[in-house]
XYZ file of C-alpha atoms in Angstrom:
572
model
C 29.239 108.251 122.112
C 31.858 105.929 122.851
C 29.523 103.216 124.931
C 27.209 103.220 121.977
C 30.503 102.444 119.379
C 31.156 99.599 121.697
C 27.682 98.268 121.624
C 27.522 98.191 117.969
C 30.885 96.782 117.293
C 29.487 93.734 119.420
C 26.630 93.265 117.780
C 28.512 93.200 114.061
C 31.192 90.463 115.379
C 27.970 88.504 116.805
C 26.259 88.902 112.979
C 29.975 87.920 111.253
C 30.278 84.558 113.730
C 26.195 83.916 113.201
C 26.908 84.210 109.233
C 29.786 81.677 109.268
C 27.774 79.133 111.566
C 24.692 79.248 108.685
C 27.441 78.555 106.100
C 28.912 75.619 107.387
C 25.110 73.695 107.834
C 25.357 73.906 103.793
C 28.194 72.364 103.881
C 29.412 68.728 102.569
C 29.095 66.830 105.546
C 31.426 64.125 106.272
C 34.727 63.140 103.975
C 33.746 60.520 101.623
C 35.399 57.369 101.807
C 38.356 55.964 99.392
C 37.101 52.949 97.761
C 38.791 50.995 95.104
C 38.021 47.936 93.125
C 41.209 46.165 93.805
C 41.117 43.630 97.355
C 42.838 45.941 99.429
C 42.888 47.368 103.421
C 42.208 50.952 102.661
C 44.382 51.285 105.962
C 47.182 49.001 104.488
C 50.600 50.949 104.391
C 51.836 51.506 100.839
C 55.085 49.754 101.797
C 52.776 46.659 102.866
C 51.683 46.880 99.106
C 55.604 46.487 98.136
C 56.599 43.926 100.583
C 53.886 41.338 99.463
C 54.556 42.229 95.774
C 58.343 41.597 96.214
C 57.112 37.600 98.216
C 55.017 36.784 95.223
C 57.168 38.128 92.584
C 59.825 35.620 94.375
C 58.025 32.771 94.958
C 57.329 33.008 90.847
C 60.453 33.112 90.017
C 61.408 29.844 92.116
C 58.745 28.060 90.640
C 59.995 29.382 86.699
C 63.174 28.627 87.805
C 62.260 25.201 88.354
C 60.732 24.790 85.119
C 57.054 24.588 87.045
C 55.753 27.740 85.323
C 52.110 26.811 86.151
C 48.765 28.167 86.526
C 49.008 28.815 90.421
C 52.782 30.517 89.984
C 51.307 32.773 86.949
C 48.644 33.937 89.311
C 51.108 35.082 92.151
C 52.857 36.928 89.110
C 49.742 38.494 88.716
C 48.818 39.464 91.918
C 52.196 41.017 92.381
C 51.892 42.981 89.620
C 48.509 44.268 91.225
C 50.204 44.855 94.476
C 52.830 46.849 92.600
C 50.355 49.168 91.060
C 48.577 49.786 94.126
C 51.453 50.743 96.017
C 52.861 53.074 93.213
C 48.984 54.302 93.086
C 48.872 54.710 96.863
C 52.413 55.985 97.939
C 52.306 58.498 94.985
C 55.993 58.283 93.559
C 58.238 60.327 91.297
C 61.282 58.501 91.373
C 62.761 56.352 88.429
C 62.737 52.551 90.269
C 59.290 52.015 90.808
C 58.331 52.238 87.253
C 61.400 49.854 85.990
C 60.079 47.152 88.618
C 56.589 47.627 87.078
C 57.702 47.257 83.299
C 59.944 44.401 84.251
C 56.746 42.791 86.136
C 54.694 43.293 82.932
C 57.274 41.885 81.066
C 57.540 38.486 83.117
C 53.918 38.290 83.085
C 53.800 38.456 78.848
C 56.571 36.124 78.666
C 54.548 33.510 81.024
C 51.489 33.974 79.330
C 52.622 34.148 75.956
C 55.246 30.816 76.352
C 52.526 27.955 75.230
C 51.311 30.008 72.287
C 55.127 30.583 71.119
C 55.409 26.802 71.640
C 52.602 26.152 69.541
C 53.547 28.629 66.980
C 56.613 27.095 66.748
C 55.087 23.024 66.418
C 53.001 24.676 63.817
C 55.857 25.776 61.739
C 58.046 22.105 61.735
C 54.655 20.465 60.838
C 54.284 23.072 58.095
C 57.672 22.491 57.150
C 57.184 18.858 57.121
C 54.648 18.720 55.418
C 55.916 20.898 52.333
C 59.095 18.729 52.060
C 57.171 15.927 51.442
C 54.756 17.422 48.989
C 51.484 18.282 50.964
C 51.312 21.314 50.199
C 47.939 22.934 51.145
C 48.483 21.235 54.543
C 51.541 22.774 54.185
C 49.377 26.094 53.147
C 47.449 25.529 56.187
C 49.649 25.256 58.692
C 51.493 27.856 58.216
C 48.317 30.057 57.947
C 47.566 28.945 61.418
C 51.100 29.772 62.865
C 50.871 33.353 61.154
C 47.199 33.861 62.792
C 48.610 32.572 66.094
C 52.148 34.958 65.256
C 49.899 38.120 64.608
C 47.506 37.560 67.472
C 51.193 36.977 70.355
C 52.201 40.317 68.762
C 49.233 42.330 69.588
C 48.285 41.267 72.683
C 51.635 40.382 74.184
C 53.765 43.661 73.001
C 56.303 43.092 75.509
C 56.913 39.662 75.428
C 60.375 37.727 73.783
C 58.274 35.678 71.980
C 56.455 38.685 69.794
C 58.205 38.284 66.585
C 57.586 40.333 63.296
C 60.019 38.624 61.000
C 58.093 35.523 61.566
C 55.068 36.745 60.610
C 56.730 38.042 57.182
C 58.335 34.469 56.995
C 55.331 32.707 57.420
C 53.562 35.110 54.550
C 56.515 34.548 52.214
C 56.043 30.541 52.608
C 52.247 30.792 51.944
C 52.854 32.144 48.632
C 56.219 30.568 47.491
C 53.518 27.463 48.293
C 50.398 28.680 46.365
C 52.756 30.065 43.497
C 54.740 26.699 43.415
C 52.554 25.245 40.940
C 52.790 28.294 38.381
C 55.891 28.163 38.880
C 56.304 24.434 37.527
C 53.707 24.779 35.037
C 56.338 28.148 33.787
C 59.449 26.153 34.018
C 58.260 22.722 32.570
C 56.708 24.546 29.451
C 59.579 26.720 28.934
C 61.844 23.811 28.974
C 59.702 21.946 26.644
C 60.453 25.384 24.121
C 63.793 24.804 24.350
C 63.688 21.395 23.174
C 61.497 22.667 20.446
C 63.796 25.240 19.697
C 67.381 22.509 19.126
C 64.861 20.379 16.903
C 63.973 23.558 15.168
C 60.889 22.177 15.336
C 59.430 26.323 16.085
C 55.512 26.253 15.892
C 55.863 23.924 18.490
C 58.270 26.134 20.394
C 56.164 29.240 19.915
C 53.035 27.744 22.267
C 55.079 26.188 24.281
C 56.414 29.873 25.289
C 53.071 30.995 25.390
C 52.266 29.168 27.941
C 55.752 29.163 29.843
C 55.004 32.933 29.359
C 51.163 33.181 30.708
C 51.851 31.331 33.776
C 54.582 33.047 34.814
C 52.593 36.384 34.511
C 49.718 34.796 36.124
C 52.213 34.117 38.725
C 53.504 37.380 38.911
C 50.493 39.015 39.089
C 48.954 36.987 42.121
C 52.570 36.738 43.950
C 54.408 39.418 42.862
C 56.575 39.204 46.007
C 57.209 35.323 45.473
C 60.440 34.201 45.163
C 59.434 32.818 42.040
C 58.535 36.321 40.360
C 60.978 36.650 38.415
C 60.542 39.528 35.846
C 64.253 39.364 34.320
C 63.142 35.798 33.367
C 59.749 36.838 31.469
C 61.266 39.843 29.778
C 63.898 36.637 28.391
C 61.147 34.424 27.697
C 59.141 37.459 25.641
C 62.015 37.900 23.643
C 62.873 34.347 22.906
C 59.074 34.286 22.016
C 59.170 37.659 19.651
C 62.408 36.419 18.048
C 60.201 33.152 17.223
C 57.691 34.547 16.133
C 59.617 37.486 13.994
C 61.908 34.757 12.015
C 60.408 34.706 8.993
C 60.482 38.161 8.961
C 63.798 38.331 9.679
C 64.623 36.166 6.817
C 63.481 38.689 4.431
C 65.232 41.216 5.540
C 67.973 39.393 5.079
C 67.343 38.561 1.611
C 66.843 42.312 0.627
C 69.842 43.369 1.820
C 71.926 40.454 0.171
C 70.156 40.979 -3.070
C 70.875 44.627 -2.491
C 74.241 43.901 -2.362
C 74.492 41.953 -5.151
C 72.976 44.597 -7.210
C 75.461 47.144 -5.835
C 78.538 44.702 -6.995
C 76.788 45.023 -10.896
C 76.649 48.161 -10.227
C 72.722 48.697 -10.449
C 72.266 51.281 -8.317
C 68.334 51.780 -8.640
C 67.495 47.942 -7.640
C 69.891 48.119 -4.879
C 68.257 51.391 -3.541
C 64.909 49.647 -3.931
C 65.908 46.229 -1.983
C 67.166 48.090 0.791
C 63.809 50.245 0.890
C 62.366 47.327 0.864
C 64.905 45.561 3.582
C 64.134 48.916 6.124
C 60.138 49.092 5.711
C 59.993 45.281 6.854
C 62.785 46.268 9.593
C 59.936 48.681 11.027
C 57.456 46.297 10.384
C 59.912 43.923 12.707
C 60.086 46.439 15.207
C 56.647 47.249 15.699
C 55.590 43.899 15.931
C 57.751 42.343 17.667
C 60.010 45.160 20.120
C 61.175 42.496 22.645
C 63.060 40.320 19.550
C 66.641 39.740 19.184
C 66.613 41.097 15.698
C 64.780 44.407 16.823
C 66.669 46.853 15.958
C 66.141 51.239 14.998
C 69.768 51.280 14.506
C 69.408 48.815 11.071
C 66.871 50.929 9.419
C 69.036 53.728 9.636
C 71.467 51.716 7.866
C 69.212 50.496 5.404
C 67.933 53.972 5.166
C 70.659 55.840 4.837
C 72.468 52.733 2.011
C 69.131 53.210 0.104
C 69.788 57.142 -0.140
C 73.337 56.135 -0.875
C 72.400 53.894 -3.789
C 69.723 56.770 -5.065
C 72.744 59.111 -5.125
C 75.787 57.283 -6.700
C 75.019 58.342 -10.043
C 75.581 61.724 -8.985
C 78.007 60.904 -5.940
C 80.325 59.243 -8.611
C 81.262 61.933 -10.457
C 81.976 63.736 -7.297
C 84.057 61.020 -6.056
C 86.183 61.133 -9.427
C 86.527 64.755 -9.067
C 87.813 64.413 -5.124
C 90.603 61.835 -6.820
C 91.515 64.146 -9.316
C 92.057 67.244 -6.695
C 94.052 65.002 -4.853
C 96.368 64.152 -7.775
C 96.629 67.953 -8.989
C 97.385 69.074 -5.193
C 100.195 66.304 -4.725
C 101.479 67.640 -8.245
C 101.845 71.106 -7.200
C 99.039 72.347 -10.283
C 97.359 74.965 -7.771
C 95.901 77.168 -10.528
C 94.340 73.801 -11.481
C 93.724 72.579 -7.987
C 91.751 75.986 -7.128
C 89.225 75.146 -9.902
C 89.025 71.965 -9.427
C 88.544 72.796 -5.899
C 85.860 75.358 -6.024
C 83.896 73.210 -8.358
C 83.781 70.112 -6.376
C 82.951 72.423 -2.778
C 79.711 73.580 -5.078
C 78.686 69.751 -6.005
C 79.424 68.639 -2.717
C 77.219 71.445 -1.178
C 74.297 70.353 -3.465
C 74.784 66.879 -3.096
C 74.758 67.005 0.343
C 71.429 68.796 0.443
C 69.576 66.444 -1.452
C 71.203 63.547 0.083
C 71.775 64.367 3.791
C 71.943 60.262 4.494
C 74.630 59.061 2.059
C 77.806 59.164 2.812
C 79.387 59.925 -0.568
C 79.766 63.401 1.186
C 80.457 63.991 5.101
C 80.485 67.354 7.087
C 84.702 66.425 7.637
C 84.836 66.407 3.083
C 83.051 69.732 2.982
C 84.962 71.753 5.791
C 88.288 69.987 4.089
C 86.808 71.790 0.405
C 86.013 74.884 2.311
C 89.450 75.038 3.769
C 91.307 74.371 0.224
C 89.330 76.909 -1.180
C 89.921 79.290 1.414
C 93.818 78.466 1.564
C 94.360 77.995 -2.566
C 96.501 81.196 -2.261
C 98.958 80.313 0.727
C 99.630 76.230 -0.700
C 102.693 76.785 -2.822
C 104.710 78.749 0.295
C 103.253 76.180 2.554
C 104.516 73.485 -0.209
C 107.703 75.305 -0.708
C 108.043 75.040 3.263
C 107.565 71.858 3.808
C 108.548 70.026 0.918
C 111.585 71.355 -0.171
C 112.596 70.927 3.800
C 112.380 67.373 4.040
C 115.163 64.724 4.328
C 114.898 60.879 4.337
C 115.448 59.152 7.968
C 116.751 55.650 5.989
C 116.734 54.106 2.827
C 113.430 51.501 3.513
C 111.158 54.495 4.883
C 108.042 55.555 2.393
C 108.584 58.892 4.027
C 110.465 61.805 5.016
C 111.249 63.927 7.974
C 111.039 68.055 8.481
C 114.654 68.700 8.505
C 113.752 71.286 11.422
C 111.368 72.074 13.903
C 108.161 73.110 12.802
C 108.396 76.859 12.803
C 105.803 79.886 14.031
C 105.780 80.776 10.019
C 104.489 77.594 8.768
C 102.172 76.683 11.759
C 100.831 80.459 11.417
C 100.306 79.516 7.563
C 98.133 76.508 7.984
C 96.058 77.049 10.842
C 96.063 81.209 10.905
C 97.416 81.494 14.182
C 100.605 81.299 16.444
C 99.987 80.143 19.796
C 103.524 80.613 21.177
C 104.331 82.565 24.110
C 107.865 82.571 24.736
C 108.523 84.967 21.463
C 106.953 85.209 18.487
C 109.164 85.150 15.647
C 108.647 83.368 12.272
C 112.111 81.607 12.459
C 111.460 80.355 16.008
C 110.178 77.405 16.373
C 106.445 76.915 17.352
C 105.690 76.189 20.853
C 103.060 75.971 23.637
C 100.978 73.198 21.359
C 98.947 70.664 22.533
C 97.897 67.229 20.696
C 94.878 68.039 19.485
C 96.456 71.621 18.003
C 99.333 69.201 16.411
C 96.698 66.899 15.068
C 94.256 69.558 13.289
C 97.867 70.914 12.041
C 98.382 67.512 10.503
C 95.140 66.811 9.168
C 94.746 70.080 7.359
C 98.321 69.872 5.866
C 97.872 66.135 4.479
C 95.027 67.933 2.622
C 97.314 71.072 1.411
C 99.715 68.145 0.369
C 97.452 65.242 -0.678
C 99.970 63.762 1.513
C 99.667 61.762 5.144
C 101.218 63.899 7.649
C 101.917 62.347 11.261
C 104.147 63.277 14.403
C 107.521 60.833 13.569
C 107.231 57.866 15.729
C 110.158 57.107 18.682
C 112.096 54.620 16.989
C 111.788 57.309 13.357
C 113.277 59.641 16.218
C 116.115 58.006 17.213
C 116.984 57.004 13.865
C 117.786 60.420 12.361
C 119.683 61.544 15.885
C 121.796 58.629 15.249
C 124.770 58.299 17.405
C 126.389 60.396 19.707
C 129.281 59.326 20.282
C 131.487 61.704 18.265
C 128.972 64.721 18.492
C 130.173 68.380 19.699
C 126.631 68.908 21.391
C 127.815 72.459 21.073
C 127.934 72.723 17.565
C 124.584 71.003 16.877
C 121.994 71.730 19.756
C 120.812 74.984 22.123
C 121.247 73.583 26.066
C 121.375 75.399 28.791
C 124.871 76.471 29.020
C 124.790 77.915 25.403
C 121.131 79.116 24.927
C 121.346 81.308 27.606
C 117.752 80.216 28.609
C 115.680 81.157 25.203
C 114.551 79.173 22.103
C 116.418 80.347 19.195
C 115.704 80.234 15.490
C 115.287 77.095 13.743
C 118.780 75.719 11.832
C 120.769 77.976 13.274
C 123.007 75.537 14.955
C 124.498 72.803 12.592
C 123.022 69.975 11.152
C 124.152 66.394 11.683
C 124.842 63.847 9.074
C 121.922 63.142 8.053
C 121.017 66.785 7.883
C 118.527 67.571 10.663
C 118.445 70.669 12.575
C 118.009 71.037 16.270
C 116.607 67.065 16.977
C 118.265 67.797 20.224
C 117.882 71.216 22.160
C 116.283 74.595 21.435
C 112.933 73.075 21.917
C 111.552 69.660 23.224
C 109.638 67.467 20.551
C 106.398 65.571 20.586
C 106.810 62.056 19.412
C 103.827 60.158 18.085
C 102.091 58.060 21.389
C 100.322 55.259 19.191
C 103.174 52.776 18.464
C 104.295 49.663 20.066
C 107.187 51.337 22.019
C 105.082 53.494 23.930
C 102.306 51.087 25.244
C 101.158 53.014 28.164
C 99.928 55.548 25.760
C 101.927 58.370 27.556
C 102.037 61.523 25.559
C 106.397 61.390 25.165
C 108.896 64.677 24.390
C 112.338 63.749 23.792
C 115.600 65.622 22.814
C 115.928 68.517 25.683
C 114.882 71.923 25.231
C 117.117 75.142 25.867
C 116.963 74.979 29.239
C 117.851 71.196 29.246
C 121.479 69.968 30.629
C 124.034 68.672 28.282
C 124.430 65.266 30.183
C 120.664 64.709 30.000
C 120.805 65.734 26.290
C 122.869 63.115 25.568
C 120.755 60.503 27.118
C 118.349 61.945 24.287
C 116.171 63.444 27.108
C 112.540 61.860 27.041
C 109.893 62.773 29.531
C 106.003 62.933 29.502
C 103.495 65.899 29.432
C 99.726 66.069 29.993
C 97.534 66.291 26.767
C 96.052 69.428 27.822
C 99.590 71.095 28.981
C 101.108 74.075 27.192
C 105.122 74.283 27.740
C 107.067 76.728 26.218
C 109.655 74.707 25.715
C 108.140 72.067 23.932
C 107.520 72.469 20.033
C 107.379 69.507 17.177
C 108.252 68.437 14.142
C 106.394 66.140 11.285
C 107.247 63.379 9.004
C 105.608 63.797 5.639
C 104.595 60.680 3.086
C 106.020 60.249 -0.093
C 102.975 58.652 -1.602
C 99.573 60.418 -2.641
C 97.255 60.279 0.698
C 94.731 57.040 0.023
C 92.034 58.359 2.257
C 88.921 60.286 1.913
C-alpha cells in the first residue's frame, strides 16, 4: 500500500506544476513600457531632472537680473519648470522643499509672462488719465475700459503673479462711471445753481423748473451710477425739499393767515371765528403735508396745535367759567374759608371732569388740574391742621423777603398729613422730624401743599439758609443744636433745643437739611445738605456743615424744611 501512496502523490505534484505552467501562457506577456509626453530619457535619473532644472532656472535669473528678460530666457524658465515636475513626478517625493521650489518656479514664470501686459495696463491708465484731465472724455472712457479688460484678463490667467491686482480693476470701474456720470452730474449742479439764483431774486416759477431739472438728472444719475461718486442721495433729498417748500409757499401763506386772523379774533374775544380759522389753518396744514412731505413747512406737530387751539377756542365759553371758579378756590383756600373751599372745590372737580370729556384737546383743563381737585377734595377735612401747622409756624428770614421760613424742621406729623405716609426709619414719632426723603418725595410734598395753601412752597435756597443761622460767633451750640456729643446718636423732637434770634429751631443739628439745588450758588446742580445732623461734630457744625447726597439716596439723618410765600400762588 505504501508504493502505490507514493505513486499517486507523484502524479498530483506533476498535475499541480502542469496547472501552473497552463496559467502563466494566459498571462500578460511582457511589462509595458513607461512613456510620457514630456522630451525625456525614460532611463534619465530623477536627480538628472533636478540638476538641469536648477542650470536653467539660473541662467534665467542672470539674464532677469540683467534686465534681458527675453523670449529665449522665458523659455529656459519654462523648461525648468518642466524639468522640475518631471523629477518630482519621477522620484516620487513627500517632503516639504520640492513643492516650495515648484510654486516659486510658477511664480517667476507668471511674473515674466505677465510683465508686458502690466506695462501696458499701466500706459493705458496715464493715457486714460490724460486724456480725462484735458476733457476727452470717452477716450478717456475708452481707455480705461481697455486697461480693466487687460486688468481682468492678468488676474485670471496669471493668479500668481505681482502684477494681478483687484483694486485696480475696481479703480478702473469707478473711473468709467465717475466719467459717464460726469455730465449728469453738471447738468444737476449747473441747474441747481441756476435755482438758487432764482430763489435770491425771488423770482420762484423760475426756481421751481430749474429744480426739476437739477432734481431729474441727478436721479437719472443715481439710478444708472448709483455707486458714482457723484450719487449723492443726501443732496437730492435737499434739493426735493427746497423744491416742495417752493412749490408749497403759497400754501404756506395761508396757513399763516388763518392762524393770525385766528388770533386776532381770540384778542376780541370771538371765540367761534377763532375756532373756525384755526380749523381752517390745520385742514390746509394736512393738505401741506400730503402734498408736499419733503417741505420745510411740513409739519404733524402744527396741526396738533391748530387742532387742539381750535378745540380750545370751541370750549372757552364753557372753560371760562371754570377758570373763574379755579381763581376763586384759590382765593377762599389762601383765606382759610374751607367750608367754602370744599364746595367750591367739589363743584369745580365735577365741571372739570365734564369739560375734560368733551374737550380732551384744550388745555383749559390738564390731567395735573384734575388730580390737584381730586386731592383738595379728598384732603378738605385735614387743611385747617395742616394750615394751623404750617402757617402759624412760620417766621420771616429778613425784612425784603416776600416769604417766610418753617420755624422747624418739617416734622413726621405734617409730612404724614399731606402726603398720607411717613417714610422715616430711624423712629417714627410725630414730633420727630421727617427723614429718609428724597427730592422728588420733597417736591410732590411741596406741590401738593402750595395747593392746600394757595401758596408757592419751595425748599429755602442756600443764601435764605444762611441768613436765618446768622452768626455764630456768640452761639452756645449746646443750647441750640443736637451734635454728637449731646444727642447721644438719635434725632430728637423738633424745637426742643432753643431757638436763636430770629426764632428758628434746630437749623443746625438733629437732622441735616436739603437746600434748594436751582440757584446761582450751587451751579453744578449738586443736590446740597447743610447744618450737621445728630451724629455731626461740633467743630464741623460750626462751619455750618454742607455736603452732597445722591437724588435717589435715603439718609436717616437728613430731613428738610420749607419756605412758604406770602402772596396767593399765581399759577395754574
Amino acid at each position: 500500500m505504501s508504493f502505490y501512496k507514493v505513486i499517486f502523490t507523484i502524479l498530483a505534484a506533476v498535475v499541480v506544476l502542469g496547472g501552473v505552467y497552463v496559467i502563466t501562457l494566459f498571462g500578460p506577456g511582457k511589462k509595458a513600457e513607461y512613456t510620457s509626453n514630456r522630451p525625456a530619457d525614460a532611463n534619465t535619473l530623477p536627480i538628472e531632472y533636478l540638476r538641469e532644472s536648477e542650470i536653467l532656472e539660473s541662467q534665467y535669473q542672470e539674464s532677469a537680473a540683467a534686465g534681458l528678460s527675453s523670449e529665449e530666457a522665458i523659455g529656459k524658465l519654462k523648461r525648468a519648470l518642466e524639468l522640475h515636475e518631471l523629477y518630482m513626478e519621477r522620484a516620487r517625493l513627500v517632503d516639504r522643499a520640492p513643492h516650495d521650489r515648484l510654486l516659486k518656479l510658477q511664480k517667476l514664470l507668471q511674473n515674466a509672462e505677465s510683465k508686458p501686459i502690466a506695462e501696458k495696463i499701466e500706459e493705458l491708465e496715464k493715457e486714460a488719465e490724460k486724456e480725462s484731465d484735458s476733457g476727452s472724455r470717452e477716450r478717456a472712457i475708452t481707455l480705461y475700459q481697455s486697461a480693466y479688460e487687460a486688468q481682468a484678463g492678468l488676474n485670471t490667467n496669471y493668479p500668481l503673479s505681482v502684477y494681478r491686482d483687484l483694486r485696480k480693476l475696481a479703480f478702473y470701474d469707478r473711473s468709467i462711471k465717475m466719467l459717464e456720470a460726469r455730465p449728469l452730474y453738471m447738468k444737476s449742479t449747473e441747474s441747481e445753481r441756476a435755482a438758487q439764483e432764482a430763489v435770491d431774486k425771488k423770482d420762484w416759477e423760475r426756481a421751481q423748473v430749474s429744480f426739476e431739472a437739477a432734481i431729474e438728472a441727478l436721479r437719472e444719475l443715481i439710478e444708472k451710477y448709483p455707486t458714482s461718486i457723484y450719487a449723492d442721495f443726501a443732496r437730492l433729498r435737499s434739493m426735493e425739499s427746497d423744491l416742495d417748500s417752493l412749490k408749497s409757499k403759497s400754501l404756506e401763506k395761508e396757513i399763516s393767515d388763518f392762524e393770525k386772523k385766528a388770533k386776532e379774533a381770540e384778542e376780541k374775544k370771538d371765540y367761534m371765528s377763532a375756532a373756525e380759522r384755526y380749523a381752517d389753518a390745520a385742514e390746509y396744514q394736512r393738505r401741506l403735508n400730503k402734498l408736499f412731505p419733503a417741505s420745510e413747512f411740513a409739519s404733524e406737530e402744527k396741526v396738533k396745535v391748530f387742532d387742539a387751539k381750535r378745540n380750545e377756542a370751541f370750549s372757552w365759553r364753557s372753560g371760562s367759567e371754570i377758570l373763574k371758579q379755579r381763581e376763586a378756590l384759590k382765593k377762599v383756600l389762601f383765606e382759610g374759608k374751607y367750608e367754602e373751599a370744599a364746595e367750591i372745590s367739589a363743584n369745580l372737580l365735577r365741571k372739570s371732569e365734564e369739560f375734560r370729556k368733551e374737550y380732551p384737546q384744550s388745555g383749559i383743563v390738564d390731567d395735573a388740574q384734575i388730580l390737584s381737585l381730586r386731592y383738595i377734595n379728598y384732603m378738605h377735612k385735614e387743611v385747617p391742621n395742616i394750615r394751623k401747622l404750617v402757617l402759624e409756624n412760620l417766621g420771616k428770614v429778613d425784612e425784603v423777603s416776600d416769604f417766610k421760613m418753617l420755624k422747624t424742621e418739617v416734622s413726621q406729623e405734617l409730612y404724614e398729613l399731606v402726603m398720607q405716609e411717613n417714610p422715616s426709619r430711624a423712629e417714627k414719632n410725630p414730633k420727630f422730624p421727617v427723614e429718609s426723603v428724597r427730592m422728588d418725595d420733597i417736591s410732590r410734598f411741596c406741590s401738593r401743599l402750595s395747593m392746600i395753601l394757595a401758596r408757592k412752597v419751595s425748599l429755602p435756597d442756600m443764601k435764605t439758609y444762611e441768613s436765618a443761622i446768622g452768626s455764630l460767633r456768640y452761639v452756645n451750640l449746646n443750647d441750640v443744636a443736637w451734635h454728637h456729643a449731646n444727642s447721644g446718636g438719635k434725632i430728637h423732637e423738633v424745637a426742643t433745643k432753643k431757638s436763636n434770634d430770629k426764632g428758628f429751631f434746630d437749623l443746625l443739628g438733629n437732622v441735616a437739611e436739603y437746600v434748594n439745588p436751582d440757584v446761582a450758588n450751587n451751579a453744578s446742580g449738586e443736590i446740597i445738605t447743610i447744618g450737621g445732623s445728630a451724629q455731626t461734630s461740633s467743630d464741623s457744625m460750626l462751619d455750618l456743615a454742607k455736603s452732597t447726597i445722591s437724588d435717589n439716596q435715603r439718609n436717616r439723618m437728613v430731613g428738610f424744611r420749607i419756605v412758604v410765600s406770602d402772596s396767593i400762588d399765581d399759577g395754574k
